[in-house]
Short mmCIF file of C-alpha atoms and ligand atoms in Angstrom, two decimals:
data_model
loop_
_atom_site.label_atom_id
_atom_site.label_comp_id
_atom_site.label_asym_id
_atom_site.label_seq_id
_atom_site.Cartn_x
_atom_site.Cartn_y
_atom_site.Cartn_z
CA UNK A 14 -13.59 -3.00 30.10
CA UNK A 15 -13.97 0.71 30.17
CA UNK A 16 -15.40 2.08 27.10
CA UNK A 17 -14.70 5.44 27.47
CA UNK A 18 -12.71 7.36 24.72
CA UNK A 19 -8.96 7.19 25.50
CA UNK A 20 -7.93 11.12 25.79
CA UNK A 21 -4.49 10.33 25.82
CA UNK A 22 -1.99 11.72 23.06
CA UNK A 23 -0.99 9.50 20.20
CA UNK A 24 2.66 8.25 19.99
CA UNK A 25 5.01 6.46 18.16
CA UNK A 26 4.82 3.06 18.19
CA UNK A 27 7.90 0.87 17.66
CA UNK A 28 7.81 -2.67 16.49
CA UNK A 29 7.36 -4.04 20.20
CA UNK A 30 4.12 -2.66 20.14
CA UNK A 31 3.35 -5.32 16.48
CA UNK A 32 1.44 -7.28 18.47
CA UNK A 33 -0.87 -5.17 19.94
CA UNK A 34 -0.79 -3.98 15.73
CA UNK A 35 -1.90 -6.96 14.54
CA UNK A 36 -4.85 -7.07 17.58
CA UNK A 37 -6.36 -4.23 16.54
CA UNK A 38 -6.37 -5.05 12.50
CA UNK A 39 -8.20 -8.56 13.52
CA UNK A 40 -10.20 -6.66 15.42
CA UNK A 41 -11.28 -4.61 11.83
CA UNK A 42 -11.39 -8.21 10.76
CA UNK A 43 -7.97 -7.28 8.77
CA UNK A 44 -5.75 -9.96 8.72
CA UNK A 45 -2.74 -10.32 10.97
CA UNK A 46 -0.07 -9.19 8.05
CA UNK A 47 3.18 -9.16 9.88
CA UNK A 48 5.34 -9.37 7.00
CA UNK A 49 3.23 -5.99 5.85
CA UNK A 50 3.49 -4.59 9.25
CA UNK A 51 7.46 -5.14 9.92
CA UNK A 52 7.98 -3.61 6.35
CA UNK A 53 5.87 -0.30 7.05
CA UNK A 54 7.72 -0.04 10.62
CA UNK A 55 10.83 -0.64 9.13
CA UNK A 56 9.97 2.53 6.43
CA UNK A 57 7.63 4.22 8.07
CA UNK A 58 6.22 6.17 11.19
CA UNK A 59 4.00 4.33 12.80
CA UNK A 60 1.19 5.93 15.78
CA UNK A 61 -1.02 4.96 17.92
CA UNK A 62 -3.40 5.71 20.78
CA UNK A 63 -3.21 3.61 24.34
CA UNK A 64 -6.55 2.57 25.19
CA UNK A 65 -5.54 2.70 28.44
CA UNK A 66 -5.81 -0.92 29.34
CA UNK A 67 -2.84 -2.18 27.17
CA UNK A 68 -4.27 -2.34 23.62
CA UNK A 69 -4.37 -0.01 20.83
CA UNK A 70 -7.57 2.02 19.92
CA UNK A 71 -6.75 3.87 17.16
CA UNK A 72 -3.26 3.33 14.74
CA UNK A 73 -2.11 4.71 11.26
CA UNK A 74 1.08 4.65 9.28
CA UNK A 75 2.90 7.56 7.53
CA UNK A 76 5.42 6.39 5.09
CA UNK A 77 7.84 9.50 4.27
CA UNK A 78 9.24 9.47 0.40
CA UNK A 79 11.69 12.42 0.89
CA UNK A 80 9.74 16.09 1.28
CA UNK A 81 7.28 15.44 -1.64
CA UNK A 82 4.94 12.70 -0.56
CA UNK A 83 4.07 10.80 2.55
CA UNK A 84 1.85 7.20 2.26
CA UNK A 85 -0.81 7.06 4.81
CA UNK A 86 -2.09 3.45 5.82
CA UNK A 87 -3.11 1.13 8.59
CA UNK A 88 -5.90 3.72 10.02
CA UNK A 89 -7.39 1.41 12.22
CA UNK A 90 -9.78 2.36 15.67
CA UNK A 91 -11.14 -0.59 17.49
CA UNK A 92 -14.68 -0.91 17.05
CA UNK A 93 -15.50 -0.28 20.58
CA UNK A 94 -14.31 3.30 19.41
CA UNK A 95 -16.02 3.65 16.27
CA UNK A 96 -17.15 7.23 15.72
CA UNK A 97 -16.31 9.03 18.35
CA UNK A 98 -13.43 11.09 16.77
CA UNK A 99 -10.51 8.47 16.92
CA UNK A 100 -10.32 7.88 13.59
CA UNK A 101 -10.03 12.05 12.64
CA UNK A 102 -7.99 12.39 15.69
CA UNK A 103 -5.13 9.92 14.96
CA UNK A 104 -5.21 11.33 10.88
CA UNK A 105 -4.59 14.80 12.04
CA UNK A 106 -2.18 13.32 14.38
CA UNK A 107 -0.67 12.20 11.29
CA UNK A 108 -1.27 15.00 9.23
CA UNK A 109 0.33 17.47 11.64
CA UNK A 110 3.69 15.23 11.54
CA UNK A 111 3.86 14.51 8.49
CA UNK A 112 6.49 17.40 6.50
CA UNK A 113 5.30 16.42 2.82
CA UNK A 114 4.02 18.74 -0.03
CA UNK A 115 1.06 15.92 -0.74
CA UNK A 116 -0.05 13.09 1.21
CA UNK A 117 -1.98 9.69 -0.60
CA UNK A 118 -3.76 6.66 0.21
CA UNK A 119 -6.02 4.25 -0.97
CA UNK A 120 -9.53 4.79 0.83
CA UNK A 121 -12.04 1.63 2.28
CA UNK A 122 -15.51 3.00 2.11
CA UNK A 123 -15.22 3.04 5.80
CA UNK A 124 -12.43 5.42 5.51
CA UNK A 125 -13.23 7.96 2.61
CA UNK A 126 -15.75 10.20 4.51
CA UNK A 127 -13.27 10.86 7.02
CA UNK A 128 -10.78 11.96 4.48
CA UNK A 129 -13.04 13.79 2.54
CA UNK A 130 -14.04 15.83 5.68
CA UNK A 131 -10.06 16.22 6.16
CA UNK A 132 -9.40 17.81 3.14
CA UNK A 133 -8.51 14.85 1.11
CA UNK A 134 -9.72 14.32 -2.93
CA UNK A 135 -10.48 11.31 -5.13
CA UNK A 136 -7.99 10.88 -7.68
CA UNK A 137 -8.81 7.08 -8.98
CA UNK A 138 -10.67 4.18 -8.21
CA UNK A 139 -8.67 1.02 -7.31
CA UNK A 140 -10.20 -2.68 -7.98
CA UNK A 141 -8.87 -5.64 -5.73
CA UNK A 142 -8.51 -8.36 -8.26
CA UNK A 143 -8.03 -12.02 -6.08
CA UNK A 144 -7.69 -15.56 -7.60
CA UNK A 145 -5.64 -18.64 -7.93
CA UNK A 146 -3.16 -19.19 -10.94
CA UNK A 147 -0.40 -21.87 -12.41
CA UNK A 148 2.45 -19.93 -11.99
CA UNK A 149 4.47 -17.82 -13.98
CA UNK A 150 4.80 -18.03 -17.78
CA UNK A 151 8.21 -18.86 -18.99
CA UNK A 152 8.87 -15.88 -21.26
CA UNK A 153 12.42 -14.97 -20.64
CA UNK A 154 11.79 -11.52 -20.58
CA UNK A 155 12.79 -10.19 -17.14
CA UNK A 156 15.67 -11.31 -14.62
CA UNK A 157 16.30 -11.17 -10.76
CA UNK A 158 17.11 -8.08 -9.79
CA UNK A 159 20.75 -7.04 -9.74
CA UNK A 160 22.70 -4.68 -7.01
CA UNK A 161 24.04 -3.52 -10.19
CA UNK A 162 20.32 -2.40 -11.49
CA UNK A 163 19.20 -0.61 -8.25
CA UNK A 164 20.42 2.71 -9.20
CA UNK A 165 18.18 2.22 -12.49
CA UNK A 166 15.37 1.25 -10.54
CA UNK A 167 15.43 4.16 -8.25
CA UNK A 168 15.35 6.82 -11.03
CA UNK A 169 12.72 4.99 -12.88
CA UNK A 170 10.52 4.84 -9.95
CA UNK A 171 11.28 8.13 -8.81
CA UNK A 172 10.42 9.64 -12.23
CA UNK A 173 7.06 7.56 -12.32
CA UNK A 174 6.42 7.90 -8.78
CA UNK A 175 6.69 11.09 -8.45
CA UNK A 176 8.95 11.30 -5.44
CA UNK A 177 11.86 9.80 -4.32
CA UNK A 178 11.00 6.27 -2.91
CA UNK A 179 14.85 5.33 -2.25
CA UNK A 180 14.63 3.52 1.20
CA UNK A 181 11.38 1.85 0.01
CA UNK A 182 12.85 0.87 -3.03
CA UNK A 183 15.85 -0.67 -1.78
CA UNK A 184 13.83 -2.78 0.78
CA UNK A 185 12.12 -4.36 -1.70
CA UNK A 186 14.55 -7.14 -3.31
CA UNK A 187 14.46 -8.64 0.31
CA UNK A 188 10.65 -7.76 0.96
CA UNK A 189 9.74 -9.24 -2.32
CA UNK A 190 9.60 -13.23 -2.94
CA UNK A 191 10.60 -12.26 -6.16
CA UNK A 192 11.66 -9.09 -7.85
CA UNK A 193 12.68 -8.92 -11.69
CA UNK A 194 14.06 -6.15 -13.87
CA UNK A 195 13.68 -5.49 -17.74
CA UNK A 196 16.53 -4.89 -19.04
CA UNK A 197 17.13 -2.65 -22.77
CA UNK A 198 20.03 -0.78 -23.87
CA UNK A 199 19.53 2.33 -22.16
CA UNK A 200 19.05 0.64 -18.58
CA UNK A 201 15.89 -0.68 -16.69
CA UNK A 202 12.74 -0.24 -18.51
CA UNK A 203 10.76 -2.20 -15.75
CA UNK A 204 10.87 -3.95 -12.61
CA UNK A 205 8.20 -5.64 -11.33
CA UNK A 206 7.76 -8.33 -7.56
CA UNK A 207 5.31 -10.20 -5.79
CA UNK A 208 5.23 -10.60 -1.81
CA UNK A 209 3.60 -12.72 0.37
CA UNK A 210 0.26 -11.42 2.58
CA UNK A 211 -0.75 -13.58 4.69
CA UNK A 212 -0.98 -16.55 2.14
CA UNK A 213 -1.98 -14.82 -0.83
CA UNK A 214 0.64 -13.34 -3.18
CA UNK A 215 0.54 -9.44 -3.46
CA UNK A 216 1.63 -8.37 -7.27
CA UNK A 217 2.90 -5.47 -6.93
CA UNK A 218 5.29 -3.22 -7.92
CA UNK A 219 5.21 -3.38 -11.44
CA UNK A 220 6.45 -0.04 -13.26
CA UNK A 221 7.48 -0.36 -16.79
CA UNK A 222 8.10 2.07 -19.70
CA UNK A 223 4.88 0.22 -21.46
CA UNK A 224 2.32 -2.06 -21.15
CA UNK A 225 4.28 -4.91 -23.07
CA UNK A 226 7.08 -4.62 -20.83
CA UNK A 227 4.58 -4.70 -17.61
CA UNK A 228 2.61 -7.27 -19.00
CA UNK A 229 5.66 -9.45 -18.98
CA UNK A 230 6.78 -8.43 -15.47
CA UNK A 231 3.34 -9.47 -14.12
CA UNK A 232 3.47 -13.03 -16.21
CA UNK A 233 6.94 -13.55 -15.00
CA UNK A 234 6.72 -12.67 -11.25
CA UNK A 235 3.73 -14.72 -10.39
CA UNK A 236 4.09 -17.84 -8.47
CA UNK A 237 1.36 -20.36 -8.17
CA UNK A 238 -1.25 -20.50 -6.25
CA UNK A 239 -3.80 -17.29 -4.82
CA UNK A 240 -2.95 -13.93 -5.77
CA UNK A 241 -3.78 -10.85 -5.56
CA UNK A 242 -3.77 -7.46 -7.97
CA UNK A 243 -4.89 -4.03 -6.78
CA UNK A 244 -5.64 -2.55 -10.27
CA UNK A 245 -6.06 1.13 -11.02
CA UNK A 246 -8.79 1.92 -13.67
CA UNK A 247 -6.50 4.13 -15.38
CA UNK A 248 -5.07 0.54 -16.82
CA UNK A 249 -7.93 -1.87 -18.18
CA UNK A 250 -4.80 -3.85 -20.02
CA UNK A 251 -4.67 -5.24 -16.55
CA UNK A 252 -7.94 -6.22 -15.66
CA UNK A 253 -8.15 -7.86 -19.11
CA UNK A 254 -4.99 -9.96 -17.85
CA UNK A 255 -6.70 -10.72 -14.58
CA UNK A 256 -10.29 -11.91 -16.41
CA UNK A 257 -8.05 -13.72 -18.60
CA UNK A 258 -6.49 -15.41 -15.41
CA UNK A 259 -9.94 -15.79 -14.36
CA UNK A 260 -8.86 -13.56 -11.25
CA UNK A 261 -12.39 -12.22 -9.40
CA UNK A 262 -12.99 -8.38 -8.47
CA UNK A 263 -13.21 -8.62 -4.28
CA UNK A 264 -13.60 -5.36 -3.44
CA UNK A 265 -12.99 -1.39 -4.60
CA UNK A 266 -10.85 1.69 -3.00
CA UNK A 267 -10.93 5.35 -3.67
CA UNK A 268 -7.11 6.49 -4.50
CA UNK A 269 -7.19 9.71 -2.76
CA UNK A 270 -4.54 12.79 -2.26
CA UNK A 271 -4.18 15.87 -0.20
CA UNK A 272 -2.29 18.86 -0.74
CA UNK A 273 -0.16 19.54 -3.44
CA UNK A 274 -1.04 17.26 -6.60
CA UNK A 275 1.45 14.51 -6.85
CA UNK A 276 3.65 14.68 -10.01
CA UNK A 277 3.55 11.11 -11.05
CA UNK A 278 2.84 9.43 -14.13
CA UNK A 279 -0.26 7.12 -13.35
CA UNK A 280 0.19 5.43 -17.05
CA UNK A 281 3.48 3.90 -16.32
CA UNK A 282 2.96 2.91 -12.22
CA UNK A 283 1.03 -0.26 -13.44
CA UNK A 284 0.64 -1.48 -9.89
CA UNK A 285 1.41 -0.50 -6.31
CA UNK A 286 4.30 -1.70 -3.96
CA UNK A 287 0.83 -2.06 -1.95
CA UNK A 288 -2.58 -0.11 -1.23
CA UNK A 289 -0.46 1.04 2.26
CA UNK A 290 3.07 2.58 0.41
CA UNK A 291 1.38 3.46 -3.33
C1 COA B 1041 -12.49 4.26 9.11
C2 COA B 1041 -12.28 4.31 10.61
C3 COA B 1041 -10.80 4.42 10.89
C4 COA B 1041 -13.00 5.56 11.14
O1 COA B 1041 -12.72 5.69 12.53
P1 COA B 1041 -13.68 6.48 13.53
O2 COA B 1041 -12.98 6.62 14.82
O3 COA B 1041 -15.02 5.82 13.54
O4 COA B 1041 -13.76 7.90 12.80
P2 COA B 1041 -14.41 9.22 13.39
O5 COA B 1041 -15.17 8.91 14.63
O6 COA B 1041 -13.37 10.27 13.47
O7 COA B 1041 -15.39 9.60 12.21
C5 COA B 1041 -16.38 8.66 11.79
C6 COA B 1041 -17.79 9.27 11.85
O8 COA B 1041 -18.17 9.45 13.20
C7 COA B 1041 -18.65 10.77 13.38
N1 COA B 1041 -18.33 11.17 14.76
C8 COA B 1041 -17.13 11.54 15.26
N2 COA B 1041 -17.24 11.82 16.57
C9 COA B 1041 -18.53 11.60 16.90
C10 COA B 1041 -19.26 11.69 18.10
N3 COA B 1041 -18.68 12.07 19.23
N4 COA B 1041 -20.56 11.34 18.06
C11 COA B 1041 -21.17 10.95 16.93
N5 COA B 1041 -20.52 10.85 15.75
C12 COA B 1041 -19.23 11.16 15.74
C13 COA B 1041 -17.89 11.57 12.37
O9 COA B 1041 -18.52 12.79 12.06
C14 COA B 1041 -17.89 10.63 11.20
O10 COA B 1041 -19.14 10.67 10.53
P3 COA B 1041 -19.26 10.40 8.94
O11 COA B 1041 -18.47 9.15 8.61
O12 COA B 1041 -20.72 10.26 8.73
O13 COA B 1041 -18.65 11.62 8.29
C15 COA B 1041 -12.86 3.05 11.31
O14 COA B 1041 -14.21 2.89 10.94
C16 COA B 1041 -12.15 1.76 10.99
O15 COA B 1041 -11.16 1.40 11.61
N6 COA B 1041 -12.68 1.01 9.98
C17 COA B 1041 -12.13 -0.27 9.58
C18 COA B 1041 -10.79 -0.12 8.93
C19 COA B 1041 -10.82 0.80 7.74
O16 COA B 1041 -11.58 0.63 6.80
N7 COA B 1041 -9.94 1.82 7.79
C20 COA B 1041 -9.81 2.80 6.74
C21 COA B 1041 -8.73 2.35 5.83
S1 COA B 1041 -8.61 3.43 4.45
#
């Protein structure tokens, strides 16, 4: 197979082109991920670079949340390609497209170099917390997710976030195996859901007023069997919960941000949709 670095221009891939996706990622020894994958085409803009011989060789994701923030994810370059420039080529790619104020993502060690060379800075550090557990505790505190509640969620999760997350957000009661809402008098003080990864339940989001409120989300949304927590630092309440749950730290990520800061509230966004959308 030629080896040579693929010159041509990167484009945008549409979800024909999964396949050759999910290629590439077990080629990074990433998992396959398709329900991941259709969800960030199906919010996202997804590139790539033709290696010239029908595969990918270099992909990442941009996920738009209105004109404040954009999610990058999914940078990928086929280790035949390893540094030779793919990886800075397809992020500028990126970069250049994207029409945010700030850009974010959660960095591999692999990855952080590169961004730091692009202009990116560390803003946390991220702990991958995976285990098996019983299921969730029967608490009573949250309930399914209403059509009535969605307006809630949006503003909550805009005003935590930090930008406004609307197509995202109302993806996720159908992404989501399950997706529950706190309910108090003044409207939705939480919502929290858990999806399915290849396998392995992703917790995740959980936003919540307080930690009471997402510590209930988080007993209430998970189902039995392996799981999996991507835990900020900024919230050690969690980690406690995932020691207690005897729950193993797999591996860290640098939470990283370009341009202007992001005006979120890191003390209330308890736990990403995923590492790919924040
Ligand atoms: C992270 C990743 C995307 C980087 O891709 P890449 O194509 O190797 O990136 P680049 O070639 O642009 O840059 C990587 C290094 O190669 C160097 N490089 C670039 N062109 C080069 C060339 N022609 N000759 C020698 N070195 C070169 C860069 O300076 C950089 O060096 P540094 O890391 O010491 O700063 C790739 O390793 C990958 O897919 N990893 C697995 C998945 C992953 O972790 N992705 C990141 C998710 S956050």
């Amino acid at each position: 197979m030629d080896s040579s670095v693929p010159d041509g221009l990167a484009r945008r891939l549409g979800i024909e082109d999964l396949a050759a996706c999910r290629r590439l990622a077990e080629d990074r020894e990433w998992g396959p991920e398709d329900h991941k994958w259709r969800f960030l085409f199906s919010v996202g803009d997804v590139y790539g670079i033709d290696d010239g011989n029908g595969e990918l060789a270099a992909t990442v994701v941009s996920t738009p949340y209105g004109k404040d923030v954009a999610a990058i994810s999914m940078v990928l370059v086929a280790k035949r390609y390893e540094r030779r420039g793919l990886g800075g080529r397809i992020m500028r790619h990126a970069m250049d497209k994207a029409e945010t104020a700030s850009l974010c993502l959660t960095a591999t060690e692999y990855g952080r170099p590169l961004y730091e060379r692009l202009g990116f800075r560390s803003v946390g550090l991220c702990t991958t917390y995976t285990g098996t557990v019983e299921g969730p505790s029967k608490r009573g505190v949250s309930v399914p997710v209403e059509v009535k509640d969605m307006p809630d969620v949006r503003a909550l999760d805009t005003e935590v976030f930090g930008a406004d997350r609307s197509q995202l957000v109302d993806g996720l009661p159908s992404f989501c195996a399950t997706f529950h809402v706190v309910r108090d008098e003044a409207g939705v003080a939480g919502f929290g859901g858990a999806w399915w990864n290849d396998g392995r339940a992703v917790i995740g989001p959980v936003i919540a007023q307080d930690t009471k409120t997402a510590l209930a989300l988080v007993d209430e949304v998970v189902p039995q069997g392996p799981i999996r927590l991507d835990i900020d630092h900024r919230h050690p309440e969690l980690i406690e919960w995932a020691e207690r749950h005897d729950l193993r730290p797999a591996f860290s990520t640098t939470v990283m941000e370009y341009g202007a800061p992001v005006r979120n509230d890191p003390s209330r966004l308890y736990l990403p949709v995923a590492q790919a959308l924040g």
